[in-house]
Every structure is written in C-alpha cells, then in structure tokens.
XYZ file of C-alpha atoms in Angstrom:
162
model
C 120.017 84.741 230.487
C 117.321 82.510 232.001
C 113.858 83.962 232.187
C 111.129 82.400 234.274
C 107.949 81.967 232.246
C 104.487 82.207 233.734
C 101.644 79.889 232.821
C 99.990 80.011 230.337
C 103.100 80.125 228.211
C 103.080 82.315 225.149
C 105.522 82.576 222.295
C 105.796 84.238 218.919
C 104.598 82.367 215.856
C 105.457 83.155 212.239
C 102.342 82.575 210.107
C 104.283 81.608 206.998
C 105.659 78.218 206.028
C 108.064 79.377 203.321
C 106.449 77.393 200.529
C 106.563 80.314 198.108
C 110.318 80.629 198.568
C 110.758 77.028 197.449
C 109.483 77.912 193.982
C 112.118 79.913 192.146
C 111.106 83.457 191.293
C 107.785 83.448 193.137
C 106.854 85.408 196.206
C 103.724 85.721 198.299
C 102.667 89.285 199.048
C 101.375 88.139 202.450
C 104.307 85.959 203.594
C 107.658 86.426 205.273
C 110.093 88.322 203.057
C 113.156 87.146 204.950
C 114.353 90.625 205.897
C 115.585 89.450 209.315
C 114.313 92.478 211.272
C 112.565 90.162 213.735
C 115.797 88.277 214.422
C 117.698 91.556 214.870
C 115.351 92.882 217.568
C 115.084 89.610 219.512
C 117.291 89.947 222.599
C 116.929 86.280 223.499
C 118.079 84.628 220.265
C 114.645 83.044 219.803
C 114.197 84.115 216.171
C 116.337 82.851 213.316
C 116.010 82.410 209.584
C 115.417 78.848 208.356
C 116.521 77.128 205.145
C 113.524 78.602 203.270
C 114.554 82.157 204.200
C 111.617 82.455 206.591
C 111.735 83.556 210.217
C 111.388 80.735 212.727
C 110.819 80.996 216.477
C 112.325 78.731 219.142
C 109.513 78.588 221.720
C 111.940 77.531 224.459
C 113.885 80.785 224.057
C 110.945 83.110 223.357
C 109.465 85.099 226.256
C 106.651 86.638 224.172
C 107.903 90.193 224.586
C 106.368 91.135 221.226
C 109.361 93.000 219.782
C 109.453 90.738 216.723
C 105.701 91.245 216.218
C 106.225 95.013 216.103
C 109.313 94.762 213.865
C 107.767 92.539 211.177
C 106.948 94.662 208.110
C 104.626 91.953 206.755
C 102.729 91.510 210.055
C 103.024 87.704 209.855
C 104.273 87.247 213.428
C 101.828 86.983 216.301
C 101.866 85.739 219.871
C 100.153 82.416 220.531
C 99.432 80.120 223.456
C 102.109 77.413 223.522
C 99.619 74.894 224.918
C 97.894 74.979 221.531
C 100.130 73.047 219.137
C 97.823 73.274 216.131
C 98.524 76.395 214.054
C 97.901 77.873 210.625
C 101.298 78.604 209.090
C 99.968 80.788 206.292
C 98.807 84.380 205.919
C 97.989 84.298 202.208
C 94.716 86.005 201.340
C 94.741 85.219 197.625
C 91.957 83.071 196.225
C 92.586 79.349 195.790
C 94.001 79.286 192.264
C 96.365 82.221 192.825
C 97.473 80.942 196.243
C 98.104 77.464 194.841
C 100.266 78.917 192.046
C 102.461 80.901 194.475
C 103.041 78.463 197.308
C 103.179 74.701 197.670
C 101.614 74.845 201.157
C 99.342 77.868 201.176
C 95.856 77.981 202.606
C 93.371 78.143 199.739
C 90.326 78.877 201.903
C 88.608 75.593 200.977
C 86.832 75.386 204.358
C 87.501 71.700 205.039
C 89.094 72.606 208.367
C 86.110 74.749 209.336
C 83.670 71.911 208.576
C 85.718 69.211 210.336
C 86.350 71.169 213.565
C 84.091 69.804 216.319
C 84.840 72.786 218.574
C 83.966 75.405 215.912
C 87.384 76.959 216.539
C 88.248 77.597 212.888
C 86.864 80.229 210.563
C 87.952 80.961 207.023
C 88.230 84.710 206.517
C 89.888 86.485 203.592
C 90.598 83.087 201.977
C 92.719 81.939 204.932
C 91.916 79.741 207.940
C 92.100 81.316 211.396
C 92.096 79.330 214.645
C 90.533 80.751 217.788
C 93.030 79.437 220.343
C 90.693 79.963 223.291
C 88.221 77.506 221.751
C 90.596 75.034 220.028
C 90.888 71.582 221.627
C 94.198 70.820 219.833
C 92.747 67.555 218.538
C 94.534 68.079 215.225
C 91.772 66.912 212.908
C 92.058 70.130 210.897
C 95.793 69.571 210.452
C 95.282 65.971 209.356
C 92.547 66.893 206.858
C 94.121 70.066 205.418
C 94.789 69.225 201.744
C 97.540 71.850 201.447
C 99.218 71.222 204.842
C 98.858 74.890 205.786
C 97.628 73.780 209.214
C 99.936 71.626 211.205
C 101.087 70.354 214.537
C 104.122 72.220 215.892
C 105.171 69.056 217.765
C 105.346 67.072 214.535
C 103.090 64.317 215.942
C 100.086 64.616 213.613
C 101.826 66.261 210.696
C 105.352 66.321 209.363
C 107.395 69.024 211.093
C 108.595 71.626 208.646
C-alpha cells in the first residue's frame, strides 16, 4: 500500500543501538528489550528486529503514525524529522562507568558533543545526549567526535552505519 508523505517527512526512530545485546549476559535497563511489540503493531512493515535483537525502522516504509511509539514498553521509540540525519541512538541514563560496562556504544554523558555543537542543539540530560532537531544543522560534528559512537549519521556518510 503506497502512502503519500507530506513534507517535512517524519519517521520513527529507535533510540537504542543494541550494543548491550552484543555482550553476553548484559542488558541495559533503558534500551530495547527485543520484545517485538513495535513490529507487531506496524501495519506498513516498517519495523523489524535486527541482528542485535533491537527494533529497526525503515524510514521509506514508515508513515510516522506513532503506533510503535505507543506500543514500546521501554519508551525508546520516538518520531523524528527525516531531514535530520544525525541522531543519538542511546537512551541509557546510567553514569559513565556503569553505561560503559553495559554497552559498547552507550552515551556516557561526557558532554563533548554539547561543547562541539556550533548550533547549541545538543544538551546532556540524565547522562545522555539529546538533540533538539529544530535547531540542529546536521553538520555531523557531534557524531564524528563522539568517543562512544552513540551519535551517528543515519546515512552512513560521517559514521559507520550500524
């Protein structure tokens, strides 16, 4: 079923990169638990589970209806502007040492992204970076400088696509 999208395009985004699932026996209390409820409620086949057991959204199929956002028990799915390719793929709120121990690509709240952002679009709150999409220029400097690779470019241009 083809659905005509209106500009600005929006799509769901899962704020979890699956790094905690890579480490055997560890689990982030703030990340995707791989229950698949989001994929079940998506009528457009836009949500699937990736090799890390984490929900993944196909922006081309997603119409931003929000059903997956409502279905997610962890509240790690949100709607975002597709024109902004730079995203934080982490929801962890643990402090640096604990976050680092759980996930290979978690945000540790170091603040490098906040300091490097020329548009002042990033704030670190609850030990996790948050991007204000209405202010972000999508320059990607935060993604390039993030030491943990929790911020990255969805296109895979500035950072390795995961």
